[in-house]
Amino acid sequence: FKENRKDDIWLVDFYAPWCGHCKKLEPVWNEVGIEMRNMGSPVKVGKMDATSFSSIASEFGVRGYPTIKLLKGDLAYNYRGPRTKDDIIEFANRVAGPLIRPLPSQHMFEHVQKRHGVLFVYVGGESPLKEKYIEVASELIVYTYFFSASEDVLPEYVTLPELPAVMVFKDGTYFVYDEYEDGDLSSWINRERFQGYLHVDGFTLYELGDTGKLVAIAVIDDKNSSVEHTRLKSIIQEVARDYRDHFHRDFQFGHMDGNDYINSLLMDDLTIPTIVVLNTSNQQYFLPDRHIESTEDLVQFINNILDGTAEAQGGDGLLQRIKRIIYDAKSTIVSVFKSSPLLGCFLFGLPLGVISIMCYGICTADTEGEVFEHEGAKKESGDRELTDEGSEEEQEEEKNGKYTELSDGELKQKDIMEKKKD
């Protein structure tokens, strides 16, 4: 594979046998291989045990499992999208094809526009702008398609101030790239590759972090058809549509179904429906200080954020990091006990039990040592008293000795007296 891989285009799953996510991807990956073979794709699909072939995995920069890469010549493109069959196949077909796809007719232009919610098009001949466009396409082809067309292929409602030009078609209209207002072409395309209003999930929110925009989200319950839920969703849609020229450079709009993900992100329980603005670059967030009743209220809230009068919460400071560690640990323990109480008791109860026994042993050992030390002191003190005064037996022997001595003296005196008498 290492010697011949440049002869073909490869879509490779680098996996580890023990990885749970890899095992979950395996049936999807088999479907990807079967469908791409049936559709006659030039892309070959394979998988490699990165633990057995660590040198090759290291060569391609594999740092986690599973890692999906499309290998095309000397280039290796990382796949960072949802791990579904359709998304992976769409990625492979997009990256395996030409960087810039020509649109030769109005019919083809209309067909492609219906298929893609966001369409980037270069218009004009050879130029430094086209070279830059090709360079950006080689970098961002993993996210979106890039096309080229002549001016007569464009819809009649399009008006270009000058040629060459780079355009994006989305949200029912089009926008022309302006180097002076929009800055670097790569940054502009990266910001504009999303539609103005999105259904946001965890993966989309992660991708939006690369745009540098603040994300204004209506957190609602899609299954709840009450007036309040539908009203907040309508308000944020109206602002995204009607105030695009004011906010599109700084804000991305959308709605999120449910508050589970947003709660874990904010480390707080948000009552839905509500509106929250996220700064994904530094983990700050903004909550309105009053109820959003109308489009004007939301516009005022956004302006307060832009001029710095709205209070930012969260962030990535030291205290927030400590709070995040505690929150993640707590969430992990709770999730383990909810999913498997017996496993939770084993994982957390056993170490706590061992630690408790160790602490008890240490405390008990200290107490017994004090008792033994106290008894030893008493014994030593008693020995000193006995040494000074003598034992009871010695005292008794001493008394008996004196009695014996006195008795012998009396007997001698008695003998002398008797002799004198004689």
Coordinates of C-alpha atoms in Angstrom, one line a residue:
F1 CA 0.0 0.0 0.0
K2 CA 2.8 2.5 0.9
E3 CA 4.6 2.0 -2.4
N4 CA 1.5 1.9 -4.7
R5 CA -1.0 4.2 -3.0
K6 CA -0.3 7.2 -5.3
D7 CA -1.5 5.2 -8.3
D8 CA -5.0 5.4 -7.0
I9 CA -7.3 7.5 -4.8
W10 CA -7.8 5.9 -1.4
L11 CA -10.4 6.5 1.3
V12 CA -8.9 4.9 4.4
D13 CA -10.2 4.3 7.9
F14 CA -7.3 4.2 10.4
Y15 CA -8.7 2.3 13.4
A16 CA -7.6 0.5 16.6
P17 CA -9.1 -2.9 17.5
W18 CA -10.0 -1.9 21.1
C19 CA -11.6 1.4 20.1
G20 CA -15.4 1.5 20.7
H21 CA -16.0 4.3 18.2
C22 CA -14.2 2.3 15.6
K23 CA -16.4 -0.7 16.2
K24 CA -19.5 1.5 15.9
L25 CA -18.2 2.8 12.5
E26 CA -17.4 -0.6 11.1
P27 CA -20.9 -1.5 9.7
V28 CA -21.2 2.1 8.2
W29 CA -17.8 1.7 6.7
N30 CA -18.7 -1.6 5.0
E31 CA -21.8 0.1 3.5
V32 CA -19.6 2.9 2.2
G33 CA -17.3 0.5 0.5
I34 CA -20.1 -1.5 -1.1
E35 CA -22.0 1.6 -2.4
M36 CA -18.9 3.3 -3.8
R37 CA -18.0 0.1 -5.6
N38 CA -21.5 -0.3 -7.0
M39 CA -21.6 3.3 -8.3
G40 CA -18.3 2.9 -10.1
S41 CA -16.4 5.4 -8.1
P42 CA -12.6 5.6 -8.8
V43 CA -12.1 5.8 -5.0
K44 CA -10.8 2.7 -3.3
V45 CA -12.1 2.1 0.2
G46 CA -9.9 0.4 2.8
K47 CA -9.2 0.3 6.5
M48 CA -5.9 -0.1 8.4
D49 CA -5.1 -1.2 11.9
A50 CA -3.1 1.8 13.0
T51 CA -1.7 -0.1 16.1
S52 CA -0.1 -2.8 13.8
F53 CA 1.1 -0.3 11.2
S54 CA 2.0 2.6 13.5
S55 CA 4.8 3.9 11.2
I56 CA 2.3 4.5 8.3
A57 CA -0.3 5.9 10.7
S58 CA 2.4 8.3 12.1
E59 CA 3.3 9.3 8.5
F60 CA -0.2 10.4 7.8
G61 CA -0.6 12.2 11.2
V62 CA -3.1 9.9 12.8
R63 CA -3.5 10.9 16.4
G64 CA -6.9 9.5 17.3
Y65 CA -9.2 6.7 16.3
P66 CA -11.1 6.4 14.1
T67 CA -9.4 8.8 11.6
I68 CA -10.8 8.9 8.1
K69 CA -8.5 10.3 5.3
L70 CA -8.8 10.6 1.6
L71 CA -5.4 10.1 0.0
K72 CA -5.0 11.8 -3.4
G73 CA -1.5 11.9 -4.8
D74 CA 0.8 13.6 -2.3
L75 CA -2.2 15.1 -0.5
A76 CA -4.1 13.7 2.5
Y77 CA -7.5 15.2 3.4
N78 CA -9.0 14.7 6.8
Y79 CA -12.7 13.9 7.1
R80 CA -14.3 15.7 10.1
G81 CA -18.0 15.4 9.3
P82 CA -20.8 13.2 10.7
R83 CA -20.0 9.5 10.6
T84 CA -22.9 8.5 8.3
K85 CA -22.8 6.7 5.0
D86 CA -24.2 9.5 2.9
D87 CA -21.9 12.2 4.4
I88 CA -18.8 10.1 4.0
I89 CA -19.6 9.2 0.4
E90 CA -20.4 12.8 -0.4
F91 CA -17.0 13.9 1.1
A92 CA -15.2 11.2 -0.9
N93 CA -16.8 12.2 -4.2
R94 CA -16.2 15.9 -3.6
V95 CA -12.5 15.6 -2.7
A96 CA -11.7 12.9 -5.3
G97 CA -13.1 15.1 -8.2
P98 CA -11.6 18.3 -9.7
L99 CA -10.9 21.2 -7.4
I100 CA -12.8 23.6 -9.7
R101 CA -15.8 22.2 -11.5
P102 CA -16.9 24.1 -14.6
L103 CA -20.5 25.1 -15.2
P104 CA -20.9 25.3 -19.0
S105 CA -24.6 26.2 -19.3
Q106 CA -27.4 28.0 -17.4
H107 CA -29.2 24.6 -17.2
M108 CA -26.2 23.1 -15.4
F109 CA -25.9 26.2 -13.2
E110 CA -29.6 25.9 -12.1
H111 CA -29.2 22.1 -11.5
V112 CA -26.2 22.6 -9.3
Q113 CA -27.8 25.5 -7.4
K114 CA -30.8 23.3 -6.4
R115 CA -28.4 20.6 -5.1
H116 CA -26.3 22.9 -3.0
G117 CA -27.5 25.3 -0.4
V118 CA -24.1 27.2 -0.6
L119 CA -22.4 27.7 -4.0
F120 CA -19.0 29.3 -4.6
V121 CA -18.4 30.5 -8.2
Y122 CA -15.4 32.1 -9.8
V123 CA -16.3 34.3 -12.9
G124 CA -13.7 35.5 -15.3
G125 CA -10.5 34.4 -17.1
E126 CA -6.9 33.8 -15.9
S127 CA -5.9 36.2 -13.1
P128 CA -4.2 36.4 -9.7
L129 CA -7.6 36.1 -8.1
K130 CA -8.2 32.8 -9.9
E131 CA -4.8 31.5 -8.6
K132 CA -5.8 32.4 -5.1
Y133 CA -9.2 30.8 -5.6
I134 CA -7.6 27.5 -6.7
E135 CA -5.3 27.7 -3.7
V136 CA -8.2 28.2 -1.3
A137 CA -10.1 25.4 -3.0
S138 CA -7.3 22.9 -2.4
E139 CA -7.5 23.8 1.3
L140 CA -11.3 24.0 1.8
I141 CA -12.5 21.3 -0.6
V142 CA -13.1 19.2 2.5
Y143 CA -16.0 21.5 3.4
T144 CA -17.7 22.7 0.2
Y145 CA -17.7 22.6 -3.6
F146 CA -16.0 25.2 -5.9
F147 CA -17.2 26.1 -9.4
S148 CA -16.3 28.4 -12.2
A149 CA -18.5 29.9 -14.9
S150 CA -18.6 32.6 -17.6
E151 CA -20.7 35.7 -17.1
D152 CA -23.4 34.7 -19.6
V153 CA -24.1 31.5 -17.6
L154 CA -25.1 33.4 -14.5
P155 CA -28.8 34.2 -13.7
E156 CA -30.2 37.4 -15.1
Y157 CA -30.7 39.0 -11.7
V158 CA -26.9 38.9 -11.0
T159 CA -25.0 42.2 -11.5
L160 CA -21.2 42.2 -11.2
P161 CA -19.3 45.5 -10.6
E162 CA -16.2 44.1 -12.2
L163 CA -14.4 41.0 -13.5
P164 CA -12.9 38.7 -12.3
A165 CA -15.1 38.0 -9.3
V166 CA -15.8 35.4 -6.7
M167 CA -19.4 35.0 -5.6
V168 CA -21.4 32.9 -3.2
F169 CA -25.0 32.0 -3.8
K170 CA -27.1 31.2 -0.7
D171 CA -30.2 32.2 1.2
G172 CA -32.0 32.9 -2.0
T173 CA -29.6 35.7 -3.0
Y174 CA -25.9 36.2 -3.8
F175 CA -22.9 38.1 -2.4
V176 CA -19.7 39.2 -4.1
Y177 CA -16.4 39.0 -2.5
D178 CA -14.7 42.4 -1.8
E179 CA -11.1 42.2 -0.8
Y180 CA -11.2 45.6 1.0
E181 CA -14.3 44.9 3.1
D182 CA -14.0 41.1 3.5
G183 CA -10.3 40.6 3.9
D184 CA -8.5 37.4 3.0
L185 CA -10.3 35.2 0.5
S186 CA -9.8 32.1 2.5
S187 CA -11.3 33.7 5.6
W188 CA -14.2 35.0 3.7
I189 CA -15.0 31.6 2.1
N190 CA -14.6 29.9 5.5
R191 CA -17.1 32.4 7.1
E192 CA -19.6 32.2 4.2
R193 CA -19.7 28.4 3.7
F194 CA -22.7 28.1 6.0
Q195 CA -26.2 29.3 5.3
G196 CA -27.5 32.3 7.2
Y197 CA -29.8 30.1 9.4
L198 CA -29.0 26.6 10.5
H199 CA -30.4 23.7 12.6
V200 CA -27.5 23.6 15.0
D201 CA -26.2 20.4 16.6
G202 CA -23.0 19.6 18.5
F203 CA -21.0 18.9 15.3
T204 CA -22.3 22.0 13.5
L205 CA -21.4 24.1 16.5
Y206 CA -17.9 22.7 16.5
E207 CA -17.5 23.5 12.8
L208 CA -18.9 27.1 13.3
G209 CA -16.0 27.6 15.7
D210 CA -13.7 27.9 12.7
T211 CA -15.6 30.8 11.3
G212 CA -14.8 33.2 14.2
K213 CA -18.4 34.3 14.4
L214 CA -20.7 34.5 17.4
V215 CA -23.5 32.0 17.3
A216 CA -27.0 33.2 18.2
I217 CA -29.2 30.2 19.0
A218 CA -32.9 29.7 19.9
V219 CA -32.9 26.7 22.2
I220 CA -36.3 25.1 21.8
D221 CA -38.1 21.8 21.7
D222 CA -38.9 20.9 18.1
K223 CA -41.7 18.6 19.3
N224 CA -43.3 21.4 21.3
S225 CA -45.7 23.3 19.1
S226 CA -46.6 25.9 21.7
V227 CA -46.7 29.6 20.8
E228 CA -43.5 30.5 22.8
H229 CA -41.3 27.9 21.1
T230 CA -42.4 28.8 17.6
R231 CA -42.3 32.5 18.3
L232 CA -38.6 32.5 19.4
K233 CA -37.7 30.4 16.4
S234 CA -39.5 32.8 14.0
I235 CA -37.8 35.9 15.7
I236 CA -34.3 34.6 15.2
Q237 CA -35.1 33.5 11.6
E238 CA -36.4 37.0 10.8
V239 CA -33.3 38.7 12.2
A240 CA -31.0 36.3 10.2
R241 CA -32.9 37.2 7.0
D242 CA -33.8 40.9 7.5
Y243 CA -30.6 42.1 9.2
R244 CA -28.1 40.1 7.3
D245 CA -26.2 43.1 6.0
H246 CA -25.8 44.3 9.6
F247 CA -24.8 41.1 11.4
H248 CA -23.5 38.5 8.9
R249 CA -19.8 39.3 9.4
D250 CA -20.1 38.8 13.2
F251 CA -23.0 36.4 13.8
Q252 CA -24.4 33.0 12.7
F253 CA -28.0 32.3 13.5
G254 CA -29.9 29.0 14.1
H255 CA -31.9 26.9 16.5
M256 CA -31.0 23.9 18.6
D257 CA -33.4 21.1 19.6
G258 CA -33.3 20.5 23.3
N259 CA -31.0 21.8 26.0
D260 CA -28.9 18.8 26.9
Y261 CA -25.9 19.7 24.8
I262 CA -26.1 23.4 25.6
N263 CA -26.3 22.6 29.3
S264 CA -23.1 20.6 29.2
L265 CA -21.4 23.4 27.2
L266 CA -22.5 26.1 29.6
M267 CA -22.4 24.0 32.8
D268 CA -25.8 25.3 33.7
D269 CA -29.4 24.3 33.3
L270 CA -31.1 26.5 30.8
T271 CA -34.9 26.8 30.9
I272 CA -36.3 26.4 27.4
P273 CA -37.3 28.1 25.2
T274 CA -34.6 30.7 25.4
I275 CA -32.0 32.5 23.3
V276 CA -28.3 32.3 24.0
V277 CA -25.3 33.7 22.1
L278 CA -22.1 31.7 22.1
N279 CA -18.5 32.7 21.5
T280 CA -16.9 29.4 20.6
S281 CA -13.4 30.8 20.5
N282 CA -13.2 31.5 24.3
Q283 CA -16.3 29.6 25.6
Q284 CA -18.1 32.8 26.7
Y285 CA -21.8 33.1 26.4
F286 CA -24.4 35.8 26.7
L287 CA -28.0 35.5 28.0
P288 CA -30.6 38.3 27.5
D289 CA -31.3 40.2 30.7
R290 CA -35.0 40.4 29.8
H291 CA -37.6 38.4 27.9
I292 CA -37.3 38.5 24.1
E293 CA -40.7 39.5 22.9
S294 CA -40.0 40.8 19.4
T295 CA -37.4 41.2 16.6
E296 CA -36.5 44.6 18.0
D297 CA -35.7 43.1 21.4
L298 CA -33.3 40.5 19.8
V299 CA -31.7 43.2 17.6
Q300 CA -31.1 45.4 20.7
F301 CA -29.6 42.4 22.6
I302 CA -27.2 41.7 19.7
N303 CA -26.2 45.4 19.5
N304 CA -25.5 45.3 23.2
I305 CA -23.1 42.4 22.7
L306 CA -21.3 44.2 19.8
D307 CA -20.8 47.4 21.8
G308 CA -19.7 45.6 24.9
T309 CA -22.6 46.6 27.2
A310 CA -23.9 43.0 27.5
E311 CA -22.4 41.0 30.3
A312 CA -20.3 38.0 29.2
Q313 CA -20.5 34.8 31.3
G314 CA -18.3 31.7 31.3
G315 CA -14.9 31.9 29.5
D316 CA -11.7 29.9 29.6
G317 CA -10.1 31.4 32.7
L318 CA -8.5 29.3 35.5
L319 CA -11.7 29.2 37.7
Q320 CA -13.8 28.2 34.7
R321 CA -11.3 25.4 33.9
I322 CA -11.5 24.1 37.4
K323 CA -15.2 24.3 37.3
R324 CA -15.2 22.4 34.0
I325 CA -13.0 19.6 35.5
I326 CA -15.4 19.2 38.4
Y327 CA -18.5 19.4 36.2
D328 CA -17.1 16.8 33.7
A329 CA -16.1 14.5 36.6
K330 CA -19.5 14.8 38.2
S331 CA -21.2 14.2 34.8
T332 CA -19.1 11.1 34.1
I333 CA -19.9 9.6 37.5
V334 CA -23.6 10.3 37.2
S335 CA -23.7 8.9 33.6
V336 CA -21.9 5.7 34.7
F337 CA -24.3 5.1 37.6
K338 CA -27.3 5.8 35.4
S339 CA -26.2 3.4 32.6
S340 CA -24.9 0.7 34.9
P341 CA -25.3 1.0 38.6
L342 CA -23.3 -2.2 39.3
L343 CA -20.4 -1.1 37.2
G344 CA -20.5 2.3 38.9
C345 CA -20.4 0.7 42.3
F346 CA -17.4 -1.5 41.3
L347 CA -15.5 1.4 39.6
F348 CA -16.0 3.9 42.4
G349 CA -16.9 1.8 45.4
L350 CA -13.9 -0.5 45.3
P351 CA -11.2 2.3 45.3
L352 CA -13.1 4.1 48.0
G353 CA -13.3 0.9 50.1
V354 CA -9.6 0.3 49.7
I355 CA -8.8 3.8 50.7
S356 CA -11.1 3.6 53.7
I357 CA -9.4 0.4 54.9
M358 CA -6.0 2.0 54.4
C359 CA -7.0 5.0 56.4
Y360 CA -8.5 2.9 59.2
G361 CA -5.4 0.8 59.3
I362 CA -3.2 3.9 59.6
C363 CA -5.4 5.4 62.3
T364 CA -5.6 2.1 64.3
A365 CA -1.8 1.6 64.0
D366 CA -1.2 5.0 65.5
T367 CA -3.6 4.4 68.4
E368 CA -2.1 1.0 69.3
G369 CA 1.4 2.5 69.2
E370 CA 0.3 5.2 71.7
V371 CA -1.1 2.5 74.0
F372 CA 2.0 0.4 73.8
E373 CA 4.2 3.4 74.4
H374 CA 2.1 4.4 77.4
E375 CA 2.3 0.9 78.9
G376 CA 6.0 0.8 78.3
A377 CA 6.4 4.1 80.1
K378 CA 4.4 2.8 83.1
K379 CA 6.5 -0.4 83.2
E380 CA 9.7 1.6 83.1
S381 CA 8.5 3.8 85.9
G382 CA 7.5 0.7 88.0
D383 CA 11.0 -0.8 87.4
R384 CA 12.6 2.4 88.7
E385 CA 10.4 2.3 91.9
L386 CA 11.3 -1.3 92.5
T387 CA 14.9 -0.6 92.0
D388 CA 14.9 2.1 94.7
E389 CA 12.9 0.3 97.3
G390 CA 13.4 -3.3 96.6
S391 CA 10.8 -6.0 96.1
E392 CA 8.5 -7.3 98.8
E393 CA 10.5 -10.6 98.9
E394 CA 13.7 -8.7 99.4
Q395 CA 12.2 -6.7 102.2
E396 CA 10.8 -9.9 103.8
E397 CA 14.2 -11.6 103.5
E398 CA 15.8 -8.5 105.1
K399 CA 13.4 -8.7 108.1
N400 CA 14.0 -12.4 108.4
G401 CA 17.7 -11.8 108.3
K402 CA 17.5 -9.3 111.2
Y403 CA 15.3 -11.7 113.2
T404 CA 17.8 -14.5 112.7
E405 CA 20.7 -12.3 113.8
L406 CA 19.0 -11.1 116.9
S407 CA 17.9 -14.6 117.9
D408 CA 21.5 -15.9 117.6
G409 CA 22.8 -13.1 119.9
E410 CA 20.3 -13.8 122.6
L411 CA 21.2 -17.5 122.5
K412 CA 24.9 -16.7 123.0
Q413 CA 24.2 -14.3 125.9
K414 CA 22.0 -17.0 127.5
D415 CA 24.8 -19.5 127.2
I416 CA 27.3 -17.2 128.8
M417 CA 25.0 -16.5 131.7
E418 CA 24.5 -20.2 132.3
K419 CA 28.2 -20.8 132.3
K420 CA 28.8 -18.0 134.8
K421 CA 26.1 -19.5 137.0
D422 CA 27.7 -22.9 136.8

